[in-house]
Coordinates of C-alpha atoms in Angstrom, one line a residue:
M1 CA 22.1 195.7 -18.9
S2 CA 23.5 198.7 -17.2
A3 CA 25.2 201.5 -19.2
P4 CA 28.5 201.2 -17.3
L5 CA 28.7 197.5 -18.1
V6 CA 28.0 198.2 -21.8
I7 CA 30.7 200.9 -22.0
S8 CA 33.2 198.7 -20.2
I9 CA 32.7 195.8 -22.6
I10 CA 33.0 198.1 -25.7
F11 CA 36.2 199.7 -24.4
I12 CA 37.9 196.4 -23.5
Y13 CA 36.9 195.1 -26.9
F14 CA 38.4 198.1 -28.7
F15 CA 41.6 198.0 -26.7
G16 CA 42.0 194.5 -27.9
L17 CA 41.6 195.6 -31.5
L18 CA 44.1 198.4 -30.9
G19 CA 46.6 195.9 -29.6
I20 CA 46.3 193.8 -32.8
A21 CA 46.6 197.0 -34.9
S22 CA 49.8 198.0 -33.1
L23 CA 51.4 194.6 -33.8
T24 CA 50.4 194.3 -37.4
A25 CA 50.9 197.9 -38.5
K26 CA 54.7 198.0 -37.9
Q27 CA 56.7 199.2 -40.9
T28 CA 53.6 199.2 -43.1
D29 CA 54.0 200.9 -46.5
T30 CA 51.1 201.8 -48.8
R31 CA 51.3 198.3 -50.5
G32 CA 50.9 196.8 -47.1
F33 CA 47.9 199.0 -46.4
F34 CA 46.4 198.0 -49.8
V35 CA 47.1 194.3 -50.1
A36 CA 49.2 193.3 -47.0
N37 CA 52.1 192.5 -49.4
R38 CA 50.2 189.3 -50.4
Q39 CA 51.3 187.4 -47.3
S40 CA 48.0 186.6 -45.5
P41 CA 47.3 182.9 -44.7
W42 CA 44.2 181.8 -46.7
Y43 CA 42.4 180.3 -43.7
L44 CA 42.6 183.5 -41.8
V45 CA 41.2 185.4 -44.7
A46 CA 38.4 182.9 -45.2
F47 CA 37.4 183.0 -41.5
G48 CA 37.6 186.8 -41.3
M49 CA 35.5 187.2 -44.5
I50 CA 32.6 185.5 -42.8
G51 CA 32.3 188.4 -40.4
S52 CA 32.8 190.9 -43.2
S53 CA 30.1 189.3 -45.4
L54 CA 27.5 189.0 -42.6
S55 CA 28.0 192.3 -40.7
G56 CA 25.5 193.8 -38.3
V57 CA 22.8 193.6 -41.1
T58 CA 22.9 189.8 -40.8
F59 CA 23.1 189.9 -37.0
I60 CA 20.0 192.1 -36.5
S61 CA 18.1 192.5 -39.8
I62 CA 18.0 188.8 -41.0
P63 CA 16.6 187.5 -37.7
G64 CA 14.2 190.4 -37.6
A65 CA 13.0 189.9 -41.1
V66 CA 11.8 186.4 -40.2
Y67 CA 8.6 188.1 -38.9
Y68 CA 7.4 189.1 -42.3
N69 CA 9.5 186.9 -44.7
Q70 CA 9.9 183.7 -42.8
F71 CA 13.0 181.7 -44.0
S72 CA 12.7 182.9 -47.6
Y73 CA 16.1 184.6 -47.3
F74 CA 17.7 181.1 -47.3
Q75 CA 16.7 180.8 -50.9
V76 CA 19.0 183.7 -51.6
V77 CA 21.8 182.1 -49.5
L78 CA 21.6 178.9 -51.6
G79 CA 22.1 181.0 -54.7
Y80 CA 25.3 182.4 -53.2
L81 CA 27.0 179.1 -53.8
V82 CA 26.7 179.6 -57.6
G83 CA 28.0 183.2 -57.4
Y84 CA 31.0 182.2 -55.2
A85 CA 31.9 179.4 -57.6
V86 CA 32.1 181.9 -60.5
I87 CA 34.2 184.2 -58.4
A88 CA 36.7 181.4 -57.5
L89 CA 36.9 179.9 -61.0
V90 CA 36.6 183.0 -63.3
L91 CA 37.3 186.2 -61.5
M92 CA 40.1 185.2 -59.1
P93 CA 42.4 183.9 -61.9
L94 CA 41.8 187.1 -63.8
Y95 CA 42.7 189.3 -60.8
Y96 CA 45.9 187.4 -59.9
R97 CA 47.0 187.2 -63.5
L98 CA 46.9 191.0 -63.8
N99 CA 48.5 191.4 -60.4
L100 CA 45.9 194.0 -59.4
I101 CA 45.7 196.2 -56.3
S102 CA 42.3 197.6 -57.3
I103 CA 40.2 195.1 -59.2
Y104 CA 38.8 198.0 -61.4
G105 CA 42.2 198.2 -63.1
Y106 CA 40.9 195.4 -65.3
L107 CA 38.3 197.8 -66.8
E108 CA 41.1 200.2 -67.8
Q109 CA 43.0 197.4 -69.6
R110 CA 39.8 196.1 -71.3
F111 CA 37.9 199.3 -72.2
G112 CA 39.8 202.4 -71.2
T113 CA 40.2 205.2 -68.6
A114 CA 36.5 206.4 -68.6
S115 CA 35.3 202.8 -68.0
Y116 CA 37.9 202.4 -65.3
R117 CA 36.8 205.5 -63.5
T118 CA 33.1 204.6 -63.9
G119 CA 33.6 201.2 -62.3
A120 CA 35.5 202.8 -59.4
W121 CA 32.9 205.5 -58.8
F122 CA 30.0 202.9 -58.8
F123 CA 32.0 200.8 -56.3
L124 CA 32.6 203.9 -54.1
L125 CA 28.8 204.7 -54.2
S126 CA 27.8 201.1 -53.6
R127 CA 30.2 200.4 -50.8
L128 CA 29.8 203.8 -49.1
I129 CA 26.0 203.3 -48.9
G130 CA 26.3 199.6 -48.0
A131 CA 28.9 200.2 -45.2
A132 CA 26.9 203.1 -43.8
F133 CA 23.7 200.9 -43.7
R134 CA 25.7 198.2 -41.8
L135 CA 27.3 200.5 -39.4
F136 CA 24.0 202.3 -38.8
L137 CA 22.8 199.2 -37.0
A138 CA 25.7 199.1 -34.6
A139 CA 25.3 202.8 -33.9
M140 CA 21.5 202.3 -33.4
V141 CA 22.2 199.5 -30.8
L142 CA 24.7 201.7 -28.9
H143 CA 22.2 204.5 -29.0
I144 CA 19.3 202.4 -27.7
G145 CA 21.5 200.6 -25.1
I146 CA 23.4 203.6 -23.7
F147 CA 23.3 207.0 -25.2
K148 CA 19.6 207.6 -25.7
A149 CA 19.0 207.4 -21.9
W150 CA 21.7 210.0 -21.5
H151 CA 20.0 212.3 -24.1
V152 CA 23.0 212.0 -26.4
P153 CA 22.1 212.8 -30.0
F154 CA 22.2 209.9 -32.5
E155 CA 24.7 212.0 -34.6
L156 CA 27.2 212.0 -31.8
T157 CA 26.9 208.2 -31.5
V158 CA 27.7 207.9 -35.2
V159 CA 30.8 210.0 -34.9
L160 CA 32.0 208.0 -31.9
S161 CA 31.5 204.7 -33.8
L162 CA 33.4 205.8 -36.8
F163 CA 36.2 207.4 -34.7
L164 CA 36.8 204.1 -33.0
I165 CA 37.1 202.3 -36.4
W166 CA 39.4 205.0 -37.8
I167 CA 41.8 204.7 -34.8
Y168 CA 42.7 201.0 -35.4
T169 CA 42.7 201.1 -39.2
F170 CA 44.5 204.3 -40.2
R171 CA 48.0 202.8 -39.9
G172 CA 47.8 199.2 -40.9
G173 CA 45.0 199.1 -43.4
I174 CA 44.1 195.7 -44.8
K175 CA 47.1 194.1 -43.2
T176 CA 45.6 194.9 -39.8
I177 CA 42.0 194.1 -40.8
V178 CA 42.8 190.5 -41.9
W179 CA 43.7 189.8 -38.3
T180 CA 41.1 191.9 -36.5
D181 CA 38.4 190.4 -38.7
T182 CA 39.4 186.9 -37.5
L183 CA 38.9 188.0 -33.9
Q184 CA 35.6 189.7 -34.6
T185 CA 34.2 186.8 -36.6
A186 CA 35.0 184.4 -33.7
F187 CA 33.1 186.8 -31.3
M188 CA 30.1 187.0 -33.7
L189 CA 29.8 183.2 -34.2
L190 CA 30.1 182.7 -30.5
A191 CA 27.4 185.3 -29.9
V192 CA 24.8 183.8 -32.2
G193 CA 25.5 180.3 -30.9
M194 CA 25.2 181.4 -27.2
S195 CA 22.0 183.4 -28.0
I196 CA 20.3 180.4 -29.5
Y197 CA 21.3 178.2 -26.6
L198 CA 20.4 180.7 -23.9
I199 CA 16.9 181.5 -25.4
W200 CA 16.2 177.7 -25.6
Q201 CA 17.3 177.3 -22.0
E202 CA 15.1 180.1 -20.8
L203 CA 12.1 178.7 -22.6
G204 CA 12.7 175.4 -20.7
W205 CA 11.7 173.1 -23.6
S206 CA 13.2 169.9 -24.9
W207 CA 14.6 170.0 -28.4
A208 CA 11.6 168.0 -29.6
Q209 CA 9.2 170.6 -28.1
L210 CA 11.3 173.4 -29.6
S211 CA 11.3 171.9 -33.0
D212 CA 7.6 171.2 -32.9
T213 CA 6.8 174.8 -31.8
L214 CA 9.0 176.3 -34.5
G215 CA 7.4 174.1 -37.1
R216 CA 3.9 175.3 -36.1
S217 CA 4.9 178.9 -35.6
G218 CA 4.6 179.8 -39.3
Y219 CA 8.1 181.4 -39.3
T220 CA 10.2 178.6 -40.7
K221 CA 8.9 178.2 -44.3
V222 CA 11.9 178.1 -46.6
F223 CA 10.8 177.5 -50.2
F224 CA 8.2 179.6 -52.0
W225 CA 6.8 178.2 -55.3
D226 CA 3.2 179.5 -55.2
D227 CA 3.3 183.0 -56.8
W228 CA 5.8 183.8 -59.5
T229 CA 5.0 187.5 -59.3
S230 CA 6.0 187.6 -55.6
P231 CA 9.5 188.8 -54.6
D232 CA 9.9 185.7 -52.5
Y233 CA 9.4 183.2 -55.4
F234 CA 12.2 180.6 -55.3
L235 CA 13.7 181.0 -58.7
K236 CA 13.8 184.8 -58.4
Q237 CA 15.5 184.6 -54.9
F238 CA 17.9 181.8 -55.9
W239 CA 19.3 183.5 -59.0
S240 CA 19.2 186.9 -57.3
G241 CA 21.4 185.3 -54.6
A242 CA 23.9 184.1 -57.2
F243 CA 24.2 187.5 -58.8
L244 CA 24.3 189.3 -55.4
A245 CA 27.2 187.2 -54.3
L246 CA 28.9 187.8 -57.6
V247 CA 28.7 191.6 -57.5
M248 CA 28.8 192.2 -53.7
T249 CA 31.9 190.0 -53.3
G250 CA 33.5 189.3 -56.7
L251 CA 33.1 192.8 -58.1
D252 CA 33.6 194.6 -54.8
Q253 CA 37.0 196.0 -54.0
D254 CA 36.3 195.6 -50.2
M255 CA 35.8 191.8 -50.4
M256 CA 38.3 191.1 -53.1
Q257 CA 41.0 193.2 -51.4
K258 CA 41.1 190.6 -48.7
N259 CA 41.3 187.8 -51.2
L260 CA 44.2 189.5 -53.0
T261 CA 46.2 189.4 -49.7
C262 CA 46.5 185.6 -50.1
R263 CA 50.0 184.3 -51.2
T264 CA 48.8 182.5 -54.3
L265 CA 45.7 182.1 -56.5
Q266 CA 45.2 178.5 -55.2
D267 CA 45.1 179.8 -51.7
A268 CA 42.6 182.5 -52.7
Q269 CA 40.4 179.9 -54.3
K270 CA 40.5 177.6 -51.3
N271 CA 39.5 180.6 -49.2
V272 CA 36.4 181.4 -51.4
F273 CA 35.2 177.7 -51.5
W274 CA 35.5 177.1 -47.7
F275 CA 34.1 180.5 -46.9
S276 CA 31.0 180.0 -49.1
L277 CA 30.1 176.6 -47.5
V278 CA 30.4 177.9 -43.9
L279 CA 28.4 181.0 -44.9
V280 CA 25.4 178.8 -45.7
V281 CA 25.4 177.2 -42.3
V282 CA 25.9 180.5 -40.4
N283 CA 23.0 182.2 -42.3
F284 CA 20.7 179.4 -41.4
A285 CA 21.7 179.8 -37.8
F286 CA 20.7 183.5 -38.0
L287 CA 17.3 182.6 -39.4
L288 CA 16.8 180.0 -36.7
L289 CA 17.7 182.7 -34.1
G290 CA 15.0 185.0 -35.7
A291 CA 12.3 182.4 -35.3
L292 CA 13.4 181.8 -31.7
L293 CA 13.2 185.5 -30.9
Y294 CA 9.5 185.8 -32.1
V295 CA 8.5 182.5 -30.4
Y296 CA 10.2 183.7 -27.2
A297 CA 8.3 187.1 -27.4
Q298 CA 5.0 185.3 -27.9
T299 CA 5.6 182.9 -25.1
K300 CA 6.5 185.6 -22.7
G301 CA 3.8 188.0 -23.8
I302 CA 6.3 190.7 -24.8
T303 CA 5.0 193.5 -27.0
L304 CA 7.1 194.0 -30.1
P305 CA 8.3 197.5 -31.1
T306 CA 6.1 199.2 -33.7
N307 CA 6.0 202.4 -35.7
E308 CA 3.2 204.9 -35.8
A309 CA 1.3 202.9 -38.4
G310 CA 1.4 199.8 -36.1
K311 CA 3.9 197.9 -38.2
V312 CA 6.6 195.9 -36.3
I313 CA 10.0 197.5 -36.5
T314 CA 11.8 194.3 -37.1
D315 CA 15.4 195.7 -36.8
N316 CA 14.6 196.8 -33.2
V317 CA 13.3 193.4 -32.0
Y318 CA 16.6 191.7 -31.2
P319 CA 18.2 194.7 -29.5
M320 CA 15.0 195.3 -27.4
L321 CA 14.9 191.7 -26.2
A322 CA 18.6 191.5 -25.5
F323 CA 18.8 194.7 -23.5
N324 CA 15.5 194.5 -21.7
H325 CA 14.3 190.9 -21.4
F326 CA 17.3 188.5 -21.6
G327 CA 19.7 187.8 -18.8
V328 CA 23.0 189.6 -18.5
L329 CA 25.0 186.8 -20.2
A330 CA 22.7 186.8 -23.2
G331 CA 22.9 190.6 -23.3
V332 CA 26.7 190.6 -23.2
C333 CA 26.7 188.0 -26.1
F334 CA 24.4 190.1 -28.1
L335 CA 26.5 193.3 -27.6
L336 CA 29.8 191.5 -28.5
G337 CA 28.1 189.9 -31.5
I338 CA 26.6 193.1 -33.0
V339 CA 29.8 195.1 -32.4
S340 CA 32.0 192.4 -33.9
A341 CA 29.7 191.7 -36.8
T342 CA 29.3 195.4 -37.7
Y343 CA 32.8 196.6 -37.2
S344 CA 34.4 193.6 -39.1
S345 CA 32.4 194.8 -42.1
A346 CA 32.8 198.6 -41.6
D347 CA 36.5 198.6 -40.9
S348 CA 37.3 196.8 -44.1
A349 CA 34.9 198.9 -46.1
L350 CA 36.6 202.1 -44.9
T351 CA 40.0 200.7 -45.9
A352 CA 38.6 199.6 -49.3
L353 CA 37.0 203.0 -50.0
T354 CA 40.3 204.6 -49.1
T355 CA 42.2 202.2 -51.4
S356 CA 39.8 202.7 -54.4
F357 CA 39.7 206.5 -54.1
T358 CA 43.5 206.7 -53.7
V359 CA 44.4 204.3 -56.5
D360 CA 41.5 204.5 -58.9
I361 CA 40.4 208.1 -58.7
L362 CA 43.5 210.0 -57.6
D363 CA 45.9 207.6 -59.4
A364 CA 48.4 207.8 -56.5
E365 CA 50.2 204.6 -57.4
R366 CA 51.5 206.1 -60.6
R367 CA 51.7 209.8 -59.8
L368 CA 53.2 209.9 -56.3
E369 CA 56.2 208.7 -54.4
E370 CA 55.8 206.5 -51.3
A371 CA 56.0 209.4 -48.7
D372 CA 53.5 211.4 -50.6
R373 CA 51.2 208.4 -51.0
K374 CA 51.2 207.8 -47.3
R375 CA 50.2 211.3 -46.5
L376 CA 47.4 211.2 -49.2
V377 CA 46.1 207.8 -47.8
R378 CA 45.7 209.3 -44.4
R379 CA 43.8 212.3 -45.6
V380 CA 41.5 210.2 -47.8
H381 CA 40.9 207.8 -44.9
I382 CA 39.7 210.7 -42.7
G383 CA 37.5 212.0 -45.6
M384 CA 35.9 208.7 -46.2
A385 CA 35.0 208.3 -42.5
A386 CA 33.4 211.7 -42.5
V387 CA 31.3 211.0 -45.6
M388 CA 30.2 207.6 -44.2
A389 CA 29.1 209.4 -41.0
L390 CA 27.0 211.8 -43.1
V391 CA 25.3 209.0 -45.0
M392 CA 24.4 207.2 -41.7
I393 CA 22.8 210.4 -40.3
V394 CA 20.7 210.9 -43.4
F395 CA 19.6 207.2 -43.4
N396 CA 18.5 207.6 -39.8
Y397 CA 15.9 210.1 -40.9
I398 CA 14.6 208.2 -43.9
N399 CA 14.7 204.6 -42.8
D400 CA 11.3 203.0 -42.5
Q401 CA 12.0 199.3 -43.2
S402 CA 14.4 196.5 -42.6
V403 CA 18.0 197.5 -43.3
I404 CA 18.6 194.2 -45.2
Q405 CA 15.8 195.1 -47.6
S406 CA 17.2 198.6 -48.1
L407 CA 20.8 197.3 -48.6
F408 CA 19.9 194.8 -51.3
K409 CA 17.5 197.2 -53.0
V410 CA 20.4 199.8 -53.3
A411 CA 22.8 197.0 -54.4
G412 CA 20.4 196.2 -57.3
F413 CA 20.7 199.7 -58.6
T414 CA 24.4 200.5 -57.9
Y415 CA 26.1 197.2 -58.6
G416 CA 24.2 196.5 -61.8
P417 CA 26.5 198.6 -64.0
L418 CA 29.5 196.8 -62.6
L419 CA 27.8 193.4 -63.4
G420 CA 27.2 194.6 -67.0
L421 CA 30.8 196.0 -67.4
Y422 CA 32.5 192.8 -66.3
A423 CA 30.1 190.5 -68.1
F424 CA 30.6 192.4 -71.4
G425 CA 34.4 192.4 -70.9
L426 CA 34.6 188.7 -70.2
M427 CA 32.0 187.5 -72.7
S428 CA 32.9 189.7 -75.6
K429 CA 36.1 190.8 -77.3
R430 CA 34.5 193.9 -78.9
P431 CA 36.0 197.3 -78.1
V432 CA 33.7 200.1 -77.0
H433 CA 33.7 203.8 -77.4
D434 CA 35.1 204.4 -74.0
R435 CA 33.8 208.0 -73.6
W436 CA 30.1 206.8 -73.8
V437 CA 30.5 204.1 -71.1
P438 CA 29.6 206.5 -68.2
L439 CA 26.4 207.5 -69.9
V440 CA 25.3 203.8 -70.4
C441 CA 26.2 203.0 -66.8
V442 CA 24.0 205.9 -65.5
L443 CA 21.0 205.3 -67.8
A444 CA 20.7 201.6 -67.0
P445 CA 20.0 202.0 -63.2
V446 CA 17.8 205.1 -63.8
F447 CA 15.6 203.0 -66.1
C448 CA 15.6 200.2 -63.5
I449 CA 14.4 202.6 -60.8
L450 CA 11.5 203.6 -63.0
L451 CA 10.8 200.0 -64.0
N452 CA 10.8 198.9 -60.3
Q453 CA 8.4 201.7 -59.4
Y454 CA 5.8 200.9 -62.1
S455 CA 6.3 197.2 -62.8
A456 CA 3.0 196.2 -61.1
Q457 CA 1.1 198.4 -63.6
L458 CA 3.2 197.5 -66.6
L459 CA 3.9 193.8 -66.1
W460 CA 0.6 192.3 -65.0
G461 CA 1.1 192.7 -61.3
Y462 CA 4.8 191.5 -61.3
K463 CA 6.8 193.0 -58.5
F464 CA 10.6 193.1 -58.6
G465 CA 12.7 191.8 -55.8
F466 CA 16.5 191.5 -55.7
E467 CA 16.4 190.3 -59.3
I468 CA 16.3 193.9 -60.4
L469 CA 20.1 193.6 -60.2
I470 CA 20.1 191.1 -63.1
V471 CA 17.9 193.4 -65.2
N472 CA 20.2 196.3 -64.5
G473 CA 23.2 194.2 -65.6
M474 CA 21.5 193.1 -68.8
L475 CA 20.6 196.6 -69.7
T476 CA 24.2 197.8 -69.1
F477 CA 25.4 194.9 -71.2
L478 CA 23.1 195.8 -74.1
G479 CA 24.1 199.4 -73.8
L480 CA 27.7 198.5 -74.1
W481 CA 27.0 196.4 -77.1
A482 CA 25.3 199.3 -78.7
I483 CA 28.4 201.5 -78.3
S484 CA 30.8 198.8 -79.3
Y485 CA 32.3 198.1 -82.7
P486 CA 33.9 195.1 -84.4
Q487 CA 37.5 194.3 -83.4
N488 CA 40.1 195.3 -85.9
T489 CA 41.9 192.2 -87.0
D490 CA 44.4 193.9 -89.3

């Protein structure tokens, strides 16, 4: 694909987003920015959340990871269904009953101000790193496809990517994003479907031949029961998926902020149930695409990108094939898909970070009048975009593995305290010494980092995968129990 074509597609795409933003941002106050005045149709939220949940990580990293991990990720996806059921039946009623703008307001009511601020800070850290990882992929694709040939530094590509997001989110906030995410999800699903179809067409095989080749390729193994110490073992992956869905959606201001824009609790629950079912199908399609990419490369004799140690850089495989080996139509589909997938996640993350910092940390809802809140929101919005850019640039220098692996590894450490806080709050009525909660929530992930590093030596060869999140949550729960005391019944 030529650079002028790529630039033209991106600018036409963003002009479309700006058009939606101009229509949805009219007369938007800060409550419209935060929760869209709870007027969003549930089916729009459900459809748009698919794109936000998947992001560019799914679009590039999950197909790429098939090279080393086969279809083992689908075990995690099946676990998602359990996590989403808990969100719909337990967490959503809680959030709607308390009429929350920020879901971490629950922690203030249950434990106190220190717990509330701790939960908010852990979300900010988690989502900031997660969103930066996701957006990193889109910036990398733009850099490989356009700017690298022009000798433009990667740092400038990052700044441009975030500037485009900031333009169409700074006025309308979540009210705009509910609508833009719908458009972006449609482009993303169209892109993956077209990619699968066009690769199959270019290979020139019948469906029977394709199915037989994929089965013999060694890439399509789903269930792993052989080695319980392996990170791919089924039970570890399944329950990790359940808890990952619970924390990365149900305890995440970004994802819950969209749900809280629905008119009623029943609408929000319908949204979660339908969204979770569609998500299973879509994730399987991405895994199928990954197997097709490697079968295509083998069939055509294409050399895969590797690092200095000779290890395949799996996150670069799909972009490399799309830009250099597929036809123009397939390349256009890929470009629209990666931009849509990544920006549908990053734009909502930027809005959620702005909301949480403004409401939870700066307490603007209670301290400031509407005019002052608007000015503060815009300043925070710019600041969050700048910090996200910095994290992306740093990650570019240290990344040496699949981004999906990095993302879930970080989630295991940063979302664990949130899991422990909410579990203790919902499963126990014991008060805690609020001032000690931050210490507990810091010590638990620190211990888990050490445990993860030395588990093979300490636990008879056992290697932690995504289930480190569960351990982290349990340690936080036990720590909270240790600083709690019996409820006064007088």
